[in-house]
Coordinates of C-alpha atoms and ligand atoms in Angstrom, one line a residue:
M1 CA 0.0 0.0 0.0
T2 CA 1.6 3.3 -1.1
Q3 CA 1.9 5.7 1.8
K4 CA -0.5 8.7 1.7
L5 CA 0.8 11.8 3.3
A6 CA -1.5 14.3 4.9
N7 CA -1.5 18.1 5.5
Y8 CA -0.7 19.1 9.1
I9 CA -3.3 21.7 10.2
G10 CA -4.1 22.8 13.7
G11 CA -1.9 20.0 15.0
H12 CA -3.8 17.2 13.2
P13 CA -3.5 15.3 9.9
H14 CA -5.9 16.5 7.2
A15 CA -6.6 14.9 3.8
P16 CA -6.9 17.4 1.0
R17 CA -10.5 18.6 0.7
N18 CA -10.6 17.8 -3.1
G19 CA -9.4 14.2 -2.3
K20 CA -6.6 14.5 -4.9
Y21 CA -3.1 13.3 -4.6
L22 CA 0.2 13.6 -6.5
D23 CA 2.7 10.8 -7.1
N24 CA 5.9 11.2 -5.2
F25 CA 8.8 9.6 -7.0
E26 CA 12.0 8.2 -5.5
P27 CA 14.8 9.8 -7.6
A28 CA 17.2 6.8 -7.2
T29 CA 14.7 4.4 -8.8
G30 CA 12.2 6.6 -10.6
K31 CA 9.4 4.7 -8.8
V32 CA 6.4 6.1 -7.0
Y33 CA 6.8 5.5 -3.3
S34 CA 4.2 7.8 -1.7
L35 CA 1.3 10.1 -2.5
I36 CA 1.1 13.7 -1.5
P37 CA -2.0 15.9 -1.1
D38 CA -2.7 18.0 -4.2
S39 CA -4.2 20.7 -1.9
G40 CA -6.0 23.8 -3.1
A41 CA -7.2 27.1 -1.8
E42 CA -9.6 25.6 0.7
D43 CA -6.9 23.6 2.4
I44 CA -4.8 26.8 2.6
E45 CA -7.7 28.7 4.0
L46 CA -8.2 26.0 6.7
A47 CA -4.6 26.3 7.6
V48 CA -4.7 30.1 7.7
Q49 CA -7.7 30.1 10.0
A50 CA -5.9 27.6 12.4
A51 CA -2.8 29.9 12.4
K52 CA -5.0 33.0 12.8
T53 CA -6.9 31.5 15.7
I54 CA -3.9 30.9 17.9
F55 CA -1.9 34.0 16.9
P56 CA -3.2 36.2 19.7
W57 CA -2.2 33.6 22.3
W58 CA 1.1 32.7 20.7
S59 CA 2.2 36.3 20.1
A60 CA 1.4 37.1 23.8
R61 CA 3.9 34.5 25.0
T62 CA 7.1 35.9 26.3
A63 CA 10.4 35.5 24.3
G64 CA 11.5 33.1 27.0
Q65 CA 8.4 30.9 26.6
R66 CA 8.7 30.9 22.8
S67 CA 12.5 30.1 23.1
E68 CA 11.7 27.0 25.2
V69 CA 9.4 25.7 22.5
L70 CA 12.1 26.2 19.8
Y71 CA 14.6 24.4 22.0
S72 CA 12.1 21.6 22.4
I73 CA 11.6 21.3 18.6
A74 CA 15.4 21.2 18.1
N75 CA 15.8 18.4 20.7
K76 CA 13.0 16.4 19.0
I77 CA 14.5 16.8 15.5
E78 CA 17.8 15.6 17.0
Q79 CA 16.1 12.6 18.5
Y80 CA 14.7 11.6 15.0
A81 CA 17.8 12.8 13.1
S82 CA 18.5 9.3 11.7
E83 CA 15.0 8.8 10.4
L84 CA 14.8 12.3 9.0
A85 CA 18.2 11.9 7.2
Y86 CA 17.1 8.6 5.6
A87 CA 13.8 10.2 4.5
E88 CA 15.5 13.2 3.1
S89 CA 18.0 11.2 1.1
K90 CA 15.3 8.9 -0.3
D91 CA 13.0 11.8 -1.2
Q92 CA 15.5 14.2 -2.7
G93 CA 18.3 11.9 -3.9
K94 CA 21.2 13.5 -1.9
P95 CA 23.7 11.0 -0.4
L96 CA 22.6 9.8 3.0
A97 CA 25.9 10.9 4.4
L98 CA 25.2 14.5 3.2
A99 CA 21.7 14.5 4.8
R100 CA 23.3 13.3 8.0
E101 CA 26.2 15.8 7.9
L102 CA 24.5 18.9 6.6
E103 CA 20.7 18.8 6.2
I104 CA 19.5 17.6 9.5
P105 CA 22.2 19.2 11.7
R106 CA 21.4 22.6 10.1
A107 CA 17.7 22.1 10.7
I108 CA 18.4 21.5 14.4
H109 CA 20.8 24.5 14.5
N110 CA 18.2 26.8 12.9
F111 CA 15.8 26.2 15.9
R112 CA 18.6 26.4 18.5
F113 CA 20.0 29.5 17.0
F114 CA 16.7 31.4 17.0
A115 CA 15.8 30.1 20.4
S116 CA 18.8 32.0 21.7
E117 CA 18.6 35.0 19.3
I118 CA 15.1 35.9 20.4
L119 CA 16.3 36.3 24.0
H120 CA 18.9 38.9 23.0
Q121 CA 16.6 41.3 21.0
T122 CA 17.0 44.9 22.0
E123 CA 15.0 48.0 21.1
Q124 CA 16.3 51.4 20.2
A125 CA 15.6 54.5 22.4
V126 CA 16.6 58.2 21.8
H127 CA 16.3 61.1 24.2
A128 CA 15.5 64.3 22.2
D129 CA 17.4 67.5 23.1
A130 CA 16.8 68.8 26.6
S131 CA 15.1 65.4 27.2
E132 CA 11.7 66.8 26.4
T133 CA 10.7 63.6 24.5
L134 CA 11.7 60.0 24.5
N135 CA 11.6 58.1 21.2
Y136 CA 11.8 54.3 21.3
T137 CA 11.1 51.5 18.9
H138 CA 8.6 48.7 19.6
R139 CA 8.6 45.5 17.5
S140 CA 5.6 43.2 17.2
P141 CA 4.9 40.1 15.0
L142 CA 2.7 40.6 12.0
G143 CA 0.4 37.6 12.2
V144 CA 0.2 34.6 9.8
A145 CA 3.4 34.1 7.8
G146 CA 3.3 32.2 4.5
L147 CA 6.5 30.2 4.1
I148 CA 7.3 28.6 0.7
S149 CA 10.3 26.4 0.3
P150 CA 12.2 24.5 -2.5
W151 CA 13.2 20.9 -3.1
N152 CA 16.9 21.0 -2.9
L153 CA 17.5 21.3 0.9
P154 CA 13.9 20.7 2.0
L155 CA 14.1 20.5 5.8
Y156 CA 17.1 22.8 6.1
L157 CA 15.4 25.7 4.2
L158 CA 11.9 25.2 5.6
T159 CA 13.2 25.3 9.2
W160 CA 15.3 28.4 8.3
K161 CA 12.0 30.1 7.8
I162 CA 9.8 28.5 10.6
A163 CA 12.3 29.1 13.4
P164 CA 12.6 32.9 13.2
A165 CA 9.0 33.4 12.2
I166 CA 7.6 31.7 15.3
A167 CA 10.4 32.9 17.5
A168 CA 9.2 36.5 16.7
G169 CA 5.7 35.5 17.7
N170 CA 4.1 34.9 14.3
T171 CA 2.2 31.7 13.4
V172 CA 2.9 30.0 10.1
V173 CA 1.4 28.2 7.1
C174 CA 4.2 26.3 5.2
K175 CA 4.0 25.1 1.6
P176 CA 7.0 22.8 1.0
S177 CA 8.0 21.7 -2.5
E178 CA 5.8 19.0 -4.0
L179 CA 9.0 17.2 -5.2
T180 CA 10.3 16.6 -1.6
P181 CA 7.5 16.5 0.9
M182 CA 8.7 13.7 3.2
T183 CA 10.7 15.5 5.9
A184 CA 8.1 18.3 6.2
Y185 CA 5.5 15.6 6.6
M186 CA 7.5 14.0 9.4
L187 CA 8.0 17.4 11.0
G188 CA 4.3 17.7 11.8
E189 CA 4.4 14.7 14.2
I190 CA 7.7 15.9 15.6
L191 CA 6.1 19.3 16.4
N192 CA 3.3 17.6 18.3
E193 CA 5.8 15.5 20.3
A194 CA 7.8 18.7 21.0
G195 CA 4.6 20.2 22.5
V196 CA 4.2 23.0 19.9
P197 CA 0.7 24.5 20.5
H198 CA -1.6 23.4 17.8
G199 CA -2.0 25.9 15.0
V200 CA 1.3 27.7 15.5
V201 CA 2.8 25.7 12.6
N202 CA 0.7 24.4 9.7
I203 CA 2.0 22.5 6.7
V204 CA 0.0 22.2 3.4
F205 CA 1.3 20.1 0.5
G206 CA 0.5 20.7 -3.1
R207 CA 1.6 22.3 -6.3
G208 CA 2.9 25.8 -6.5
A209 CA 0.4 27.1 -9.0
T210 CA -2.5 26.0 -6.8
A211 CA -1.6 25.7 -3.1
G212 CA 1.4 28.0 -3.3
A213 CA -0.5 30.7 -5.2
A214 CA -3.4 30.4 -2.8
L215 CA -1.1 31.1 0.1
T216 CA 0.6 34.1 -1.5
A217 CA -2.8 35.6 -2.4
N218 CA -4.5 34.9 0.9
P219 CA -5.6 38.3 2.3
E220 CA -5.0 37.1 5.9
V221 CA -1.3 36.4 5.3
P222 CA 0.6 39.7 5.6
I223 CA 4.1 38.4 5.2
L224 CA 5.8 35.9 2.8
S225 CA 9.1 34.2 2.8
F226 CA 9.9 32.4 -0.4
T227 CA 12.9 30.4 -1.6
G228 CA 13.0 29.0 -5.1
G229 CA 13.5 29.9 -8.7
T230 CA 13.8 33.5 -9.9
A231 CA 10.8 33.1 -12.3
T232 CA 8.6 31.8 -9.5
G233 CA 9.9 34.6 -7.3
R234 CA 8.5 37.1 -9.8
S235 CA 5.0 35.4 -9.5
V236 CA 5.2 35.5 -5.8
L237 CA 6.1 39.2 -5.7
T238 CA 3.4 40.0 -8.2
S239 CA 0.8 38.3 -6.0
A240 CA 2.2 40.1 -2.9
V241 CA 2.3 43.7 -4.3
P242 CA -1.4 44.5 -4.4
K243 CA -1.7 43.8 -0.7
F244 CA 1.7 45.3 0.2
K245 CA 2.8 42.1 1.8
K246 CA 6.2 42.1 3.5
T247 CA 8.1 39.7 1.2
S248 CA 11.5 38.0 1.4
L249 CA 12.8 36.3 -1.8
E250 CA 15.7 33.9 -2.0
L251 CA 16.1 33.0 -5.6
G252 CA 18.3 31.4 -8.2
G253 CA 22.0 32.0 -8.7
K254 CA 24.8 31.5 -11.2
N255 CA 27.7 31.7 -8.8
A256 CA 31.3 32.3 -9.9
A257 CA 34.6 31.3 -8.4
V258 CA 37.7 33.4 -9.3
V259 CA 41.0 31.6 -9.0
F260 CA 44.1 33.9 -9.2
A261 CA 47.5 32.5 -10.1
D262 CA 48.9 33.1 -6.6
A263 CA 46.2 30.8 -5.1
D264 CA 46.9 27.3 -3.8
V265 CA 45.6 25.8 -7.1
A266 CA 45.3 22.2 -5.8
E267 CA 43.3 23.3 -2.7
A268 CA 41.1 25.6 -4.8
A269 CA 40.4 22.7 -7.2
I270 CA 39.5 20.3 -4.4
Q271 CA 37.2 22.8 -2.7
L272 CA 35.6 23.9 -6.0
V273 CA 34.8 20.3 -6.9
R274 CA 32.9 20.1 -3.6
S275 CA 31.3 23.5 -4.3
G276 CA 30.3 22.5 -7.9
F277 CA 28.9 19.1 -7.3
Q278 CA 27.7 18.8 -3.7
N279 CA 24.1 17.7 -3.6
Q280 CA 24.4 17.0 -7.3
G281 CA 25.0 20.8 -7.9
E282 CA 21.5 21.4 -6.6
I283 CA 22.4 24.1 -4.0
C284 CA 21.7 27.7 -5.0
L285 CA 25.2 28.5 -3.6
C286 CA 27.1 26.1 -5.7
N287 CA 29.8 27.6 -7.9
S288 CA 28.8 26.7 -11.5
R289 CA 31.2 29.1 -13.2
I290 CA 35.0 29.2 -12.5
F291 CA 37.2 31.9 -13.9
V292 CA 41.0 31.1 -13.7
E293 CA 43.9 33.4 -14.2
E294 CA 45.5 32.4 -17.6
K295 CA 48.9 31.5 -16.1
V296 CA 47.4 28.6 -14.1
Y297 CA 44.4 27.8 -16.3
P298 CA 45.8 24.5 -17.8
E299 CA 47.0 23.3 -14.4
F300 CA 43.6 24.1 -12.8
V301 CA 41.5 22.4 -15.5
E302 CA 43.6 19.3 -15.3
K303 CA 43.4 19.1 -11.5
F304 CA 39.7 20.0 -11.3
S305 CA 38.7 17.4 -14.0
R306 CA 40.8 14.7 -12.3
Y307 CA 39.3 15.4 -8.9
A308 CA 35.8 15.5 -10.4
S309 CA 36.4 12.1 -12.0
L310 CA 37.1 10.7 -8.6
L311 CA 33.5 11.4 -7.4
R312 CA 31.4 8.3 -6.8
V313 CA 28.0 8.6 -8.4
G314 CA 25.4 6.0 -7.3
N315 CA 23.3 4.6 -4.5
P316 CA 22.6 7.4 -2.1
E317 CA 22.6 5.0 0.9
D318 CA 26.1 3.9 0.2
K319 CA 28.5 5.8 2.5
E320 CA 31.1 6.0 -0.3
T321 CA 28.6 7.8 -2.6
N322 CA 29.5 11.5 -3.3
M323 CA 26.6 12.2 -5.7
G324 CA 23.1 10.7 -5.9
P325 CA 20.5 11.2 -8.6
L326 CA 19.0 14.5 -9.6
V327 CA 15.6 15.3 -8.0
S328 CA 13.3 14.5 -10.9
K329 CA 13.2 13.1 -14.5
E330 CA 12.3 16.6 -15.8
H331 CA 15.2 18.2 -13.9
K332 CA 17.7 15.6 -15.3
E333 CA 16.4 16.3 -18.8
K334 CA 16.8 20.1 -18.3
V335 CA 20.4 19.6 -17.1
Q336 CA 21.1 17.3 -20.1
S337 CA 19.7 19.9 -22.5
Y338 CA 22.3 22.4 -21.1
I339 CA 25.1 19.9 -21.7
E340 CA 24.0 19.5 -25.3
L341 CA 23.8 23.4 -25.6
A342 CA 27.4 23.7 -24.2
K343 CA 28.7 21.6 -27.1
K344 CA 26.7 23.7 -29.6
E345 CA 28.1 26.9 -28.0
G346 CA 31.6 25.6 -28.7
G347 CA 32.4 24.3 -25.2
K348 CA 34.7 21.3 -24.7
I349 CA 33.5 18.5 -22.3
A350 CA 36.7 18.0 -20.2
F351 CA 34.9 15.3 -18.2
G352 CA 31.5 13.7 -17.8
G353 CA 28.5 14.7 -19.8
D354 CA 27.0 11.2 -19.6
T355 CA 25.2 9.0 -17.2
P356 CA 27.0 6.5 -14.9
T357 CA 26.6 2.7 -15.4
L358 CA 24.8 1.4 -12.3
S359 CA 23.0 -1.9 -11.4
D360 CA 19.5 -2.6 -12.8
Y361 CA 17.9 -1.6 -9.5
F362 CA 18.9 2.0 -10.3
S363 CA 18.2 1.9 -14.0
G364 CA 15.1 4.1 -13.6
G365 CA 17.0 6.7 -11.5
Y366 CA 17.8 10.2 -12.5
F367 CA 21.6 9.9 -12.4
L368 CA 24.2 12.1 -14.2
N369 CA 28.0 12.2 -14.0
P370 CA 29.7 15.4 -12.9
T371 CA 30.3 17.4 -16.0
V372 CA 33.2 19.8 -16.7
V373 CA 32.9 22.2 -19.6
T374 CA 35.8 24.4 -20.7
D375 CA 36.6 27.1 -23.3
L376 CA 33.1 28.8 -23.3
P377 CA 33.0 32.6 -23.4
H378 CA 31.6 34.2 -20.3
T379 CA 28.7 35.4 -22.5
A380 CA 27.6 31.8 -23.5
R381 CA 24.1 30.8 -22.3
C382 CA 25.7 28.0 -20.2
M383 CA 27.7 30.7 -18.5
Q384 CA 24.7 33.0 -18.0
E385 CA 21.7 30.8 -17.2
E386 CA 21.1 28.8 -14.0
I387 CA 21.5 25.0 -14.7
F388 CA 21.2 23.9 -11.1
G389 CA 22.8 20.6 -11.7
P390 CA 26.3 18.9 -11.8
V391 CA 27.7 21.1 -14.6
V392 CA 30.6 23.4 -14.0
C393 CA 32.0 25.7 -16.8
I394 CA 35.6 26.9 -16.5
A395 CA 37.2 29.8 -18.5
P396 CA 40.4 31.8 -18.3
F397 CA 40.8 35.5 -17.5
K398 CA 43.8 37.9 -18.1
T399 CA 43.3 40.7 -15.6
E400 CA 41.6 41.4 -12.2
K401 CA 39.3 43.8 -14.1
E402 CA 38.3 41.1 -16.5
A403 CA 37.6 38.6 -13.6
I404 CA 35.3 41.2 -11.9
E405 CA 33.5 42.0 -15.2
F406 CA 33.0 38.3 -16.1
T407 CA 31.7 37.5 -12.6
N408 CA 29.3 40.5 -12.6
S409 CA 28.0 39.8 -16.1
T410 CA 24.9 37.7 -15.2
E411 CA 21.5 38.8 -14.1
Y412 CA 22.1 36.9 -10.8
G413 CA 24.0 38.0 -7.7
L414 CA 23.8 35.4 -5.0
S415 CA 27.3 34.4 -4.0
A416 CA 30.9 34.1 -5.2
S417 CA 34.2 32.6 -4.0
L418 CA 37.7 34.1 -4.4
W419 CA 41.0 32.2 -4.3
T420 CA 44.1 34.3 -3.7
R421 CA 46.8 34.8 -1.1
D422 CA 46.9 38.5 -1.8
V423 CA 44.9 40.0 1.1
S424 CA 44.5 43.4 -0.4
R425 CA 43.3 41.9 -3.7
A426 CA 40.8 39.7 -1.8
H427 CA 39.2 42.6 -0.1
R428 CA 39.3 44.8 -3.2
V429 CA 37.7 42.2 -5.5
A430 CA 35.2 41.0 -2.9
Q431 CA 33.9 44.5 -2.6
A432 CA 33.6 44.9 -6.4
L433 CA 31.4 41.7 -6.8
Q434 CA 27.7 42.3 -7.1
V435 CA 26.7 39.4 -4.9
G436 CA 25.2 38.9 -1.4
T437 CA 27.9 36.6 -0.1
V438 CA 31.6 36.4 -0.9
W439 CA 33.8 33.5 0.4
V440 CA 37.6 34.0 0.3
N441 CA 39.7 30.8 0.2
C442 CA 36.6 28.9 1.4
W443 CA 33.1 28.0 0.4
M444 CA 29.7 27.5 2.2
V445 CA 30.9 28.6 5.6
R446 CA 27.6 29.7 7.0
D447 CA 27.1 31.8 10.2
L448 CA 23.5 32.5 11.0
R449 CA 24.5 35.8 12.7
V450 CA 25.3 37.5 9.3
P451 CA 22.8 38.6 6.7
F452 CA 22.1 36.2 3.9
G453 CA 20.4 36.8 0.5
G454 CA 21.0 37.8 -3.1
M455 CA 21.2 40.9 -5.2
K456 CA 19.7 41.5 -8.6
A457 CA 17.7 38.5 -9.8
S458 CA 18.9 36.4 -6.8
G459 CA 16.6 37.9 -4.3
L460 CA 15.0 40.6 -2.2
G461 CA 15.8 41.2 1.5
R462 CA 18.1 39.6 3.9
E463 CA 17.5 36.9 6.5
G464 CA 19.9 35.6 9.2
G465 CA 20.3 36.6 12.8
R466 CA 18.7 39.8 13.8
H467 CA 17.9 40.5 10.1
S468 CA 15.4 37.6 10.3
L469 CA 13.8 38.8 13.5
E470 CA 13.5 42.3 12.0
F471 CA 12.0 40.8 8.8
Y472 CA 9.4 38.8 10.8
T473 CA 8.3 41.8 12.9
E474 CA 6.8 45.3 12.3
T475 CA 8.8 48.1 14.0
K476 CA 7.0 51.2 15.2
N477 CA 8.4 54.3 16.8
I478 CA 6.8 55.7 19.9
C479 CA 7.5 59.2 21.0
V480 CA 6.6 60.3 24.5
K481 CA 6.6 63.8 25.9
L482 CA 8.4 63.7 29.2
Ligands
LIG1 O1 11.9 26.3 -7.3 P1 10.5 26.6 -7.6 P2 12.5 24.8 -7.1 C1 16.4 28.2 -6.2 C2 17.4 27.4 -7.0 C3 16.5 26.9 -8.1 C4 15.2 26.7 -7.5 C5 15.0 25.2 -7.2 O2 18.4 28.3 -7.5 O3 16.3 27.9 -9.1 O4 15.2 27.4 -6.2 O5 13.9 25.0 -6.4 C6 6.4 26.8 -5.0 N1 3.2 30.7 -6.2 N2 16.9 28.2 -4.8 O6 12.6 24.2 -8.4 O7 9.9 25.8 -8.8 C7 6.8 25.4 -5.3 O8 5.7 24.5 -5.1 C8 3.6 30.2 -5.0 C9 17.5 29.5 -4.3 O9 11.6 24.1 -6.0 O10 10.5 28.1 -7.8 C10 7.9 25.2 -4.3 O11 7.4 24.9 -3.0 N3 4.5 29.2 -4.8 C11 17.6 29.5 -2.8 C12 8.6 26.6 -4.3 O12 7.7 27.5 -4.8 C13 4.9 28.6 -6.0 C14 18.1 28.2 -2.2 C15 9.9 26.7 -5.1 O13 9.6 26.2 -6.4 C16 4.5 29.0 -7.2 C17 17.4 27.1 -2.8 C18 3.6 30.1 -7.3 N4 3.2 30.6 -8.5 C19 16.9 27.1 -4.1 N5 5.2 28.2 -8.2 C20 18.4 30.6 -2.3 N6 18.7 31.7 -3.0 O14 18.8 30.6 -1.1 C21 5.9 27.3 -7.5 N7 5.8 27.6 -6.1

């Protein structure tokens, strides 16, 4: 009997009102292994009402009381970490080891971080001249927050939204990606075991165009936090604008790495193979373009291609596996179409570009080998458009000015990494890059205390630390005559 998931509304499982379900495929085999609610506007409305009903009570809890609930959620996720990691790997395709090392620990950290952060919030106060008046800020939650998350890091990114939103005193309606529902479904039961009051968190499954669009349009949802593709981000913002909804968008990227000749070329190649192919290249922060100073270009391409060829593609449960399948048949076909385009654009396939040979059990899976493309101009479509898969394009540059120009040449501005031993150049180039995050001689070092988000077509707003708590609250100024 195929497992049927349910929406989690008001602390209880709910079947979709329309009785419809979507097939949920296992990426490693291509087989249907569960069914998810194909929810509509009425399911979203039910969830919004549950969240609205308890909002007055939840928002009246003290920061200390809300902090305790978040710590309890973190502890419960930790208790089920192994089951969640297995579910995540089966549902999204990422290696089980990666789910255990990255995905689940970050979900736990999200709740523990904001459980603490909420206790250290301060307001601003200003005494006017001659102390005749006192101005001070007062922050309050907005109400029901609509949280929409993508399929690549399902639990990590969903909890990155839930934790600050409820810490700040809001209640939430979540719409996870229909491609990877499993860990969000398990989260519902975990929240009940953690003692989260019913209605504070609600989770509705379904497609973006129906359930997602109903959530962004719902008049009783004044704040939206969205993570996903840039095109979808435009639809979300279009829906939010007429009602002036406070909106945070974390969108796509086409992140570049810049390797100068004075860098540790071998170390840069090792780190950039991780950065290009981790989670099958399905992390918005992956470096999918690498610009290398001409002097060391041949050496870098040789090392990078060799290291990429050592990656093990296969069974996500195998602890030796470095890359599992892509998330869906459609996504694999999209990535393959870009590999064909790269060849048409004059690129050379330095490694990969094909599918691995695996046992019959995985014959229906969405596997692709890591692919390295060289010699494309920075203006090529494969160098400009987000592929969001295991495809990395490498090209040479002559000057620092050219490296900056190439990096800034796309519509995106999410992140970049710089590899050089010249400290002044590191700071100078980092400040010239039009991206929200720059890593120097490292990648994906995340600290929740700093602002996170993209520029240009990569997003709107910043979340992280106090930036998240500011986003999930309204700030008023009160002026009192003394
Ligand atoms: O996005 P989609 P995906 C980006 C990544 C890639 C994409 C992958 O770069 O481009 O996300 O995720 C719902 N109204 N980032 O393919 O299709 C949909 O159901 C309301 C960037 O999932 O945009 C899903 O739940 N909702 C990021 C969610 O939106 C709608 C980190 C995302 O779906 C909707 C991770 C609609 N009209 C991935 N249409 C970052 N910058 O941090 C779809 N959805």
